[in-house]
Amino acid sequence: MTAIIKTEQLTKIYGMGDIQVAALGGVDVQINEGEFVAVMGPSGSGKSTLMNILGCLDRPTSGHYFLAGQAVSGMDKVQLAVIRNQRIGFIFQSFNLLARTSALRNVMLPLVYKRQGQLSPAEREEKAMAALEAVGLADRAHHDPNELSGGQRQRVAIARALVNDPVLIMADEPTGNLDTKTGNEIMGLLHKLHERGRTIVMVTHEPDIAAQTERSIVLVDGLVAEDGRSQPANAQMMNAK
Amino acid sequence: MTTAQQTAQAGVLEKAEGGDLETAVATIINPLEISRIAWEGVVRNKVRSLLTMLGVIIGVGAVIIMIAISAGTEATIAEQIEGLGSNLVFIQASFGRGGAGGGGGDQVTLVYDDIAVVESVGGVAGTTVDQTTSQTVKAGDVTLTDVPLMGTTPDFPEVRDVAVADGRFFNENELERSTKVAILGAALAEQLFGAANPIGQSITVGTTKLAVIGVADEKGIVGNTDFDSLLYVPITLVFDKFLPTQFRQFAGDRVRIIYVQVEPEADMELVIQQIQLKLATSKDVTVDELPFTMQTQQDIIDTEGATTEAFRNLLAWVAGVSLLVGGIGIMNIMLVSVTERTREIGIRQSVGATPNDIRLQFLTEALMLSLVGGLIGVALGVGGSFLFGSTSDMRTVIVPSSIALAFGSAAAVGIFFGFFPANKAAQLDPIEALRHE
Ligand SMILES: Nc1ncnc2c1ncn2[C@@H]1O[C@H](COP(=O)(O)OP(=O)(O)OP(=O)(O)O)[C@@H](O)[C@H]1O
Ligand SMILES: [Mg+2]
């Protein structure tokens, strides 16, 4: 079993002034290669904060984080940028696509900032096209985000997360802005990726969605409250009562 | 799992997957790609980009036009000085040094008879002299006041490079006898006689009647003299009729200036020295006491050059200020742009753009704004110079180095003023940038 994510006493404290908010109060998690993990918990429990640190977008206040064995918690901005580019595909609730930029060029973006094994423009386009095909959007490659539906936008974002062949896919409420049907389509895509061996960590509020994963980590007040096999949706609802 | 185990595991994995991080960090992404991203930023807001460039456009355009005008003026002056005649030395009485000899010696001045002294110097091809005054001139029922009268010698057309278009210039004989003849400048002939042929007509200058024997070709304004409005007469006539002084009885006829034409192969400096020596001997003073200035065409060109030099310095200031204003305009818009595009910056960072990538992107964008502005400015400057030269009587000469200078300054302005906004963009935190509304 290979640990893709391994954290030790990860903390994040916001507001260095008088009022301090401990968004994370010492999180220990290990996520292994090929796992599909849901992160749950009430609003404000620190899910996004954890995701951002695990996605190397943010740095913890204290604690250690090993990504595929590499200690990233002590890295500087430049190193983190390279790690994000090489290792991580991030999917956001609000898609975060470049406006007035075609789906294809959005998907090509991580390849533009690829530093090792730089690709020619033609190769970049080819790879991006393949990624768009994988999410079923090849026919929309030359459309701008504002010409696409929410579900389609999220699929472009997934293609972008995939294109650089990352070891880890982080998704912060990827279905949060979508209706149930579209959300399920997106989940279908993530399942496909998981089946092909990708490691996926996904934040969700919806028990239905969490139930489709192998493992659920529940955060409460910045601490891991539960960590175990995902339960069927109805069982979770009974737990909540 | 113990920490030791973890570290061991981490080490193994690092070998397998990482280890190349340092190389990656040191690698720069394709500059062409950066340029493309920056260019997209420029064309995305075409109108705004154009307005941003306006300062640079005007600055660069103005520099080129103004340098073209100044170069044109300089070329005209140089040509006019060439037009004075070739290989000329001007001998003039210098006012400031009047009393050099002390006592009776201050009567040392430039007189008509000095011509003979000057002509005795080897290497002198010819001389002429002039003494000017102004008179009222009548021809038929046309009366002109304050007509400049140029008293001179028959060598004048040759030495001063003035051609006679109609009739002839007066000769040695007429000079010696103070014959009452006149040659009209082209414009003067036109004013006095209109389309009629002036040759053989008579004019009244002051109270003296003169016969018109020639009309000079058009020459225009050279130095400060408008040759076309001159009335040429034998200098002896000026001494006799128009400038009678007490002074001539004992000192000879005072002249304003002696023009000396030096033979092309002669050494100018040597000829000047010898003229000074002979003049000093004939006047019984030392060379240092000689109250004359000796100027060559080159001296005059240098004097004019100093004037345009001052003009150029002024231009440099104007150019500097407009480029400064243009640069501040670029900085301002780039700052707005960075704020507006914070989210874009966050997105780029999230997929792996480093602070340097972002900095380069915005710096390149600022550079492009200033370079495109510079390019438009050059086009405008060159076009404007042509237009200015062809529609006004001012002459313009486009100086290639001015284009390079203007363009180079525009680029420097772009980099200088783009740096602060680009740095600001580079320092944004990815998470905060992504959260930006
Ligand atoms: N930049 C910040 N500055 C100060 N406090 C912050 C900041 N970001 C998050 N927080 C605080 O940290 C805590 C955790 O926030 P976080 O966004 O991780 O919650 P979450 O679990 O993702 O919530 P949600 O389900 O609503 O997305 C919250 O109390 C929040 O107010
Ligand atoms: Mg959240």
mmCIF file with all atom_site columns, N, CA and C in Angstrom, chain A residues 75-119:
data_model
loop_
_atom_site.group_PDB
_atom_site.id
_atom_site.type_symbol
_atom_site.label_atom_id
_atom_site.label_alt_id
_atom_site.label_comp_id
_atom_site.label_asym_id
_atom_site.label_entity_id
_atom_site.label_seq_id
_atom_site.pdbx_PDB_ins_code
_atom_site.Cartn_x
_atom_site.Cartn_y
_atom_site.Cartn_z
_atom_site.occupancy
_atom_site.B_iso_or_equiv
_atom_site.pdbx_formal_charge
_atom_site.auth_seq_id
_atom_site.auth_comp_id
_atom_site.auth_asym_id
_atom_site.auth_atom_id
_atom_site.pdbx_PDB_model_num
ATOM 1   N N  . MET A 1 75  ? 7.900   23.450 1.820   1.00 0.00 ? 75  MET A N  1
ATOM 2   C CA . MET A 1 75  ? 8.327   23.977 0.518   1.00 0.00 ? 75  MET A CA 1
ATOM 3   C C  . MET A 1 75  ? 7.958   25.441 0.321   1.00 0.00 ? 75  MET A C  1
ATOM 4   N N  . ASP A 1 76  ? 8.724   26.111 -0.544  1.00 0.00 ? 76  ASP A N  1
ATOM 5   C CA . ASP A 1 76  ? 8.398   27.520 -0.829  1.00 0.00 ? 76  ASP A CA 1
ATOM 6   C C  . ASP A 1 76  ? 7.389   27.614 -1.975  1.00 0.00 ? 76  ASP A C  1
ATOM 7   N N  . LYS A 1 77  ? 7.008   28.838 -2.280  1.00 0.00 ? 77  LYS A N  1
ATOM 8   C CA . LYS A 1 77  ? 5.945   29.088 -3.265  1.00 0.00 ? 77  LYS A CA 1
ATOM 9   C C  . LYS A 1 77  ? 6.242   28.461 -4.632  1.00 0.00 ? 77  LYS A C  1
ATOM 10  N N  . VAL A 1 78  ? 7.508   28.590 -5.022  1.00 0.00 ? 78  VAL A N  1
ATOM 11  C CA . VAL A 1 78  ? 7.876   28.111 -6.359  1.00 0.00 ? 78  VAL A CA 1
ATOM 12  C C  . VAL A 1 78  ? 7.802   26.590 -6.408  1.00 0.00 ? 78  VAL A C  1
ATOM 13  N N  . GLN A 1 79  ? 8.343   25.966 -5.380  1.00 0.00 ? 79  GLN A N  1
ATOM 14  C CA . GLN A 1 79  ? 8.315   24.504 -5.345  1.00 0.00 ? 79  GLN A CA 1
ATOM 15  C C  . GLN A 1 79  ? 6.878   23.996 -5.308  1.00 0.00 ? 79  GLN A C  1
ATOM 16  N N  . LEU A 1 80  ? 6.036   24.689 -4.521  1.00 0.00 ? 80  LEU A N  1
ATOM 17  C CA . LEU A 1 80  ? 4.630   24.280 -4.445  1.00 0.00 ? 80  LEU A CA 1
ATOM 18  C C  . LEU A 1 80  ? 3.962   24.400 -5.807  1.00 0.00 ? 80  LEU A C  1
ATOM 19  N N  . ALA A 1 81  ? 4.302   25.467 -6.532  1.00 0.00 ? 81  ALA A N  1
ATOM 20  C CA . ALA A 1 81  ? 3.707   25.657 -7.863  1.00 0.00 ? 81  ALA A CA 1
ATOM 21  C C  . ALA A 1 81  ? 4.081   24.492 -8.771  1.00 0.00 ? 81  ALA A C  1
ATOM 22  N N  . VAL A 1 82  ? 5.341   24.083 -8.686  1.00 0.00 ? 82  VAL A N  1
ATOM 23  C CA . VAL A 1 82  ? 5.788   22.973 -9.530  1.00 0.00 ? 82  VAL A CA 1
ATOM 24  C C  . VAL A 1 82  ? 5.074   21.682 -9.119  1.00 0.00 ? 82  VAL A C  1
ATOM 25  N N  . ILE A 1 83  ? 4.944   21.472 -7.803  1.00 0.00 ? 83  ILE A N  1
ATOM 26  C CA . ILE A 1 83  ? 4.234   20.279 -7.308  1.00 0.00 ? 83  ILE A CA 1
ATOM 27  C C  . ILE A 1 83  ? 2.786   20.272 -7.798  1.00 0.00 ? 83  ILE A C  1
ATOM 28  N N  . ARG A 1 84  ? 2.125   21.429 -7.694  1.00 0.00 ? 84  ARG A N  1
ATOM 29  C CA . ARG A 1 84  ? 0.734   21.513 -8.170  1.00 0.00 ? 84  ARG A CA 1
ATOM 30  C C  . ARG A 1 84  ? 0.652   21.131 -9.633  1.00 0.00 ? 84  ARG A C  1
ATOM 31  N N  . ASN A 1 85  ? 1.632   21.599 -10.384 1.00 0.00 ? 85  ASN A N  1
ATOM 32  C CA . ASN A 1 85  ? 1.625   21.340 -11.815 1.00 0.00 ? 85  ASN A CA 1
ATOM 33  C C  . ASN A 1 85  ? 1.878   19.865 -12.131 1.00 0.00 ? 85  ASN A C  1
ATOM 34  N N  . GLN A 1 86  ? 2.824   19.259 -11.389 1.00 0.00 ? 86  GLN A N  1
ATOM 35  C CA . GLN A 1 86  ? 3.235   17.893 -11.723 1.00 0.00 ? 86  GLN A CA 1
ATOM 36  C C  . GLN A 1 86  ? 2.349   16.832 -11.099 1.00 0.00 ? 86  GLN A C  1
ATOM 37  N N  . ARG A 1 87  ? 1.827   17.129 -9.898  1.00 0.00 ? 87  ARG A N  1
ATOM 38  C CA . ARG A 1 87  ? 1.253   16.051 -9.102  1.00 0.00 ? 87  ARG A CA 1
ATOM 39  C C  . ARG A 1 87  ? -0.241  16.134 -8.872  1.00 0.00 ? 87  ARG A C  1
ATOM 40  N N  . ILE A 1 88  ? -0.790  17.337 -9.009  1.00 0.00 ? 88  ILE A N  1
ATOM 41  C CA . ILE A 1 88  ? -2.147  17.523 -8.509  1.00 0.00 ? 88  ILE A CA 1
ATOM 42  C C  . ILE A 1 88  ? -3.078  18.097 -9.571  1.00 0.00 ? 88  ILE A C  1
ATOM 43  N N  . GLY A 1 89  ? -4.264  17.542 -9.632  1.00 0.00 ? 89  GLY A N  1
ATOM 44  C CA . GLY A 1 89  ? -5.312  18.143 -10.437 1.00 0.00 ? 89  GLY A CA 1
ATOM 45  C C  . GLY A 1 89  ? -6.401  18.609 -9.498  1.00 0.00 ? 89  GLY A C  1
ATOM 46  N N  . PHE A 1 90  ? -6.712  19.898 -9.529  1.00 0.00 ? 90  PHE A N  1
ATOM 47  C CA . PHE A 1 90  ? -7.696  20.446 -8.585  1.00 0.00 ? 90  PHE A CA 1
ATOM 48  C C  . PHE A 1 90  ? -9.005  20.762 -9.307  1.00 0.00 ? 90  PHE A C  1
ATOM 49  N N  . ILE A 1 91  ? -10.099 20.309 -8.715  1.00 0.00 ? 91  ILE A N  1
ATOM 50  C CA . ILE A 1 91  ? -11.413 20.628 -9.287  1.00 0.00 ? 91  ILE A CA 1
ATOM 51  C C  . ILE A 1 91  ? -12.179 21.461 -8.255  1.00 0.00 ? 91  ILE A C  1
ATOM 52  N N  . PHE A 1 92  ? -12.675 22.621 -8.695  1.00 0.00 ? 92  PHE A N  1
ATOM 53  C CA . PHE A 1 92  ? -13.319 23.539 -7.751  1.00 0.00 ? 92  PHE A CA 1
ATOM 54  C C  . PHE A 1 92  ? -14.825 23.504 -7.908  1.00 0.00 ? 92  PHE A C  1
ATOM 55  N N  . GLN A 1 93  ? -15.505 23.920 -6.833  1.00 0.00 ? 93  GLN A N  1
ATOM 56  C CA . GLN A 1 93  ? -16.959 24.020 -6.887  1.00 0.00 ? 93  GLN A CA 1
ATOM 57  C C  . GLN A 1 93  ? -17.376 25.007 -7.978  1.00 0.00 ? 93  GLN A C  1
ATOM 58  N N  . SER A 1 94  ? -16.634 26.124 -8.066  1.00 0.00 ? 94  SER A N  1
ATOM 59  C CA . SER A 1 94  ? -17.017 27.182 -9.009  1.00 0.00 ? 94  SER A CA 1
ATOM 60  C C  . SER A 1 94  ? -16.213 27.099 -10.311 1.00 0.00 ? 94  SER A C  1
ATOM 61  N N  . PHE A 1 95  ? -15.795 25.920 -10.668 1.00 0.00 ? 95  PHE A N  1
ATOM 62  C CA . PHE A 1 95  ? -15.126 25.585 -11.942 1.00 0.00 ? 95  PHE A CA 1
ATOM 63  C C  . PHE A 1 95  ? -13.771 26.265 -12.132 1.00 0.00 ? 95  PHE A C  1
ATOM 64  N N  . ASN A 1 96  ? -13.737 27.580 -11.894 1.00 0.00 ? 96  ASN A N  1
ATOM 65  C CA . ASN A 1 96  ? -12.477 28.329 -12.068 1.00 0.00 ? 96  ASN A CA 1
ATOM 66  C C  . ASN A 1 96  ? -11.830 28.114 -13.434 1.00 0.00 ? 96  ASN A C  1
ATOM 67  N N  . LEU A 1 97  ? -12.620 28.363 -14.473 1.00 0.00 ? 97  LEU A N  1
ATOM 68  C CA . LEU A 1 97  ? -12.060 28.330 -15.825 1.00 0.00 ? 97  LEU A CA 1
ATOM 69  C C  . LEU A 1 97  ? -11.713 29.761 -16.227 1.00 0.00 ? 97  LEU A C  1
ATOM 70  N N  . LEU A 1 98  ? -10.758 29.902 -17.119 1.00 0.00 ? 98  LEU A N  1
ATOM 71  C CA . LEU A 1 98  ? -10.427 31.234 -17.632 1.00 0.00 ? 98  LEU A CA 1
ATOM 72  C C  . LEU A 1 98  ? -11.547 31.678 -18.564 1.00 0.00 ? 98  LEU A C  1
ATOM 73  N N  . ALA A 1 99  ? -12.083 32.863 -18.293 1.00 0.00 ? 99  ALA A N  1
ATOM 74  C CA . ALA A 1 99  ? -13.154 33.393 -19.141 1.00 0.00 ? 99  ALA A CA 1
ATOM 75  C C  . ALA A 1 99  ? -12.587 33.746 -20.517 1.00 0.00 ? 99  ALA A C  1
ATOM 76  N N  . ARG A 1 100 ? -13.454 33.791 -21.489 1.00 0.00 ? 100 ARG A N  1
ATOM 77  C CA . ARG A 1 100 ? -13.083 34.187 -22.853 1.00 0.00 ? 100 ARG A CA 1
ATOM 78  C C  . ARG A 1 100 ? -11.877 33.412 -23.375 1.00 0.00 ? 100 ARG A C  1
ATOM 79  N N  . THR A 1 101 ? -11.813 32.160 -22.923 1.00 0.00 ? 101 THR A N  1
ATOM 80  C CA . THR A 1 101 ? -10.723 31.286 -23.363 1.00 0.00 ? 101 THR A CA 1
ATOM 81  C C  . THR A 1 101 ? -11.379 29.948 -23.669 1.00 0.00 ? 101 THR A C  1
ATOM 82  N N  . SER A 1 102 ? -11.096 29.383 -24.822 1.00 0.00 ? 102 SER A N  1
ATOM 83  C CA . SER A 1 102 ? -11.800 28.170 -25.244 1.00 0.00 ? 102 SER A CA 1
ATOM 84  C C  . SER A 1 102 ? -11.550 27.029 -24.265 1.00 0.00 ? 102 SER A C  1
ATOM 85  N N  . ALA A 1 103 ? -12.473 26.051 -24.293 1.00 0.00 ? 103 ALA A N  1
ATOM 86  C CA . ALA A 1 103 ? -12.345 24.873 -23.434 1.00 0.00 ? 103 ALA A CA 1
ATOM 87  C C  . ALA A 1 103 ? -10.981 24.232 -23.666 1.00 0.00 ? 103 ALA A C  1
ATOM 88  N N  . LEU A 1 104 ? -10.604 24.124 -24.913 1.00 0.00 ? 104 LEU A N  1
ATOM 89  C CA . LEU A 1 104 ? -9.332  23.483 -25.261 1.00 0.00 ? 104 LEU A CA 1
ATOM 90  C C  . LEU A 1 104 ? -8.154  24.209 -24.612 1.00 0.00 ? 104 LEU A C  1
ATOM 91  N N  . ARG A 1 105 ? -8.171  25.538 -24.728 1.00 0.00 ? 105 ARG A N  1
ATOM 92  C CA . ARG A 1 105 ? -7.045  26.294 -24.173 1.00 0.00 ? 105 ARG A CA 1
ATOM 93  C C  . ARG A 1 105 ? -7.062  26.265 -22.648 1.00 0.00 ? 105 ARG A C  1
ATOM 94  N N  . ASN A 1 106 ? -8.252  26.179 -22.071 1.00 0.00 ? 106 ASN A N  1
ATOM 95  C CA . ASN A 1 106 ? -8.330  26.016 -20.622 1.00 0.00 ? 106 ASN A CA 1
ATOM 96  C C  . ASN A 1 106 ? -7.691  24.701 -20.199 1.00 0.00 ? 106 ASN A C  1
ATOM 97  N N  . VAL A 1 107 ? -7.984  23.654 -20.952 1.00 0.00 ? 107 VAL A N  1
ATOM 98  C CA . VAL A 1 107 ? -7.451  22.336 -20.599 1.00 0.00 ? 107 VAL A CA 1
ATOM 99  C C  . VAL A 1 107 ? -5.936  22.301 -20.816 1.00 0.00 ? 107 VAL A C  1
ATOM 100 N N  . MET A 1 108 ? -5.460  23.067 -21.792 1.00 0.00 ? 108 MET A N  1
ATOM 101 C CA . MET A 1 108 ? -4.021  23.092 -22.090 1.00 0.00 ? 108 MET A CA 1
ATOM 102 C C  . MET A 1 108 ? -3.202  23.814 -21.015 1.00 0.00 ? 108 MET A C  1
ATOM 103 N N  . LEU A 1 109 ? -3.885  24.610 -20.182 1.00 0.00 ? 109 LEU A N  1
ATOM 104 C CA . LEU A 1 109 ? -3.178  25.486 -19.246 1.00 0.00 ? 109 LEU A CA 1
ATOM 105 C C  . LEU A 1 109 ? -2.106  24.785 -18.392 1.00 0.00 ? 109 LEU A C  1
ATOM 106 N N  . PRO A 1 110 ? -2.415  23.652 -17.761 1.00 0.00 ? 110 PRO A N  1
ATOM 107 C CA . PRO A 1 110 ? -1.359  23.010 -16.956 1.00 0.00 ? 110 PRO A CA 1
ATOM 108 C C  . PRO A 1 110 ? -0.159  22.588 -17.809 1.00 0.00 ? 110 PRO A C  1
ATOM 109 N N  . LEU A 1 111 ? -0.389  22.291 -19.084 1.00 0.00 ? 111 LEU A N  1
ATOM 110 C CA . LEU A 1 111 ? 0.718   21.874 -19.962 1.00 0.00 ? 111 LEU A CA 1
ATOM 111 C C  . LEU A 1 111 ? 1.614   23.063 -20.295 1.00 0.00 ? 111 LEU A C  1
ATOM 112 N N  . VAL A 1 112 ? 0.996   24.260 -20.331 1.00 0.00 ? 112 VAL A N  1
ATOM 113 C CA . VAL A 1 112 ? 1.772   25.468 -20.609 1.00 0.00 ? 112 VAL A CA 1
ATOM 114 C C  . VAL A 1 112 ? 2.817   25.692 -19.509 1.00 0.00 ? 112 VAL A C  1
ATOM 115 N N  . TYR A 1 113 ? 2.420   25.382 -18.265 1.00 0.00 ? 113 TYR A N  1
ATOM 116 C CA . TYR A 1 113 ? 3.337   25.630 -17.145 1.00 0.00 ? 113 TYR A CA 1
ATOM 117 C C  . TYR A 1 113 ? 4.155   24.396 -16.780 1.00 0.00 ? 113 TYR A C  1
ATOM 118 N N  . LYS A 1 114 ? 4.087   23.387 -17.627 1.00 0.00 ? 114 LYS A N  1
ATOM 119 C CA . LYS A 1 114 ? 4.877   22.178 -17.400 1.00 0.00 ? 114 LYS A CA 1
ATOM 120 C C  . LYS A 1 114 ? 6.341   22.499 -17.660 1.00 0.00 ? 114 LYS A C  1
ATOM 121 N N  . ARG A 1 115 ? 7.185   22.157 -16.699 1.00 0.00 ? 115 ARG A N  1
ATOM 122 C CA . ARG A 1 115 ? 8.579   22.552 -16.786 1.00 0.00 ? 115 ARG A CA 1
ATOM 123 C C  . ARG A 1 115 ? 9.499   21.455 -17.284 1.00 0.00 ? 115 ARG A C  1
ATOM 124 N N  . GLN A 1 116 ? 9.079   20.223 -17.055 1.00 0.00 ? 116 GLN A N  1
ATOM 125 C CA . GLN A 1 116 ? 9.955   19.145 -17.499 1.00 0.00 ? 116 GLN A CA 1
ATOM 126 C C  . GLN A 1 116 ? 9.262   18.366 -18.593 1.00 0.00 ? 116 GLN A C  1
ATOM 127 N N  . GLY A 1 117 ? 9.989   18.049 -19.619 1.00 0.00 ? 117 GLY A N  1
ATOM 128 C CA . GLY A 1 117 ? 9.382   17.403 -20.774 1.00 0.00 ? 117 GLY A CA 1
ATOM 129 C C  . GLY A 1 117 ? 8.383   18.335 -21.413 1.00 0.00 ? 117 GLY A C  1
ATOM 130 N N  . GLN A 1 118 ? 8.815   19.580 -21.628 1.00 0.00 ? 118 GLN A N  1
ATOM 131 C CA . GLN A 1 118 ? 7.931   20.574 -22.248 1.00 0.00 ? 118 GLN A CA 1
ATOM 132 C C  . GLN A 1 118 ? 7.436   20.079 -23.598 1.00 0.00 ? 118 GLN A C  1
ATOM 133 N N  . LEU A 1 119 ? 6.166   20.352 -23.843 1.00 0.00 ? 119 LEU A N  1
ATOM 134 C CA . LEU A 1 119 ? 5.544   19.847 -25.060 1.00 0.00 ? 119 LEU A CA 1
ATOM 135 C C  . LEU A 1 119 ? 5.453   20.948 -26.111 1.00 0.00 ? 119 LEU A C  1
#
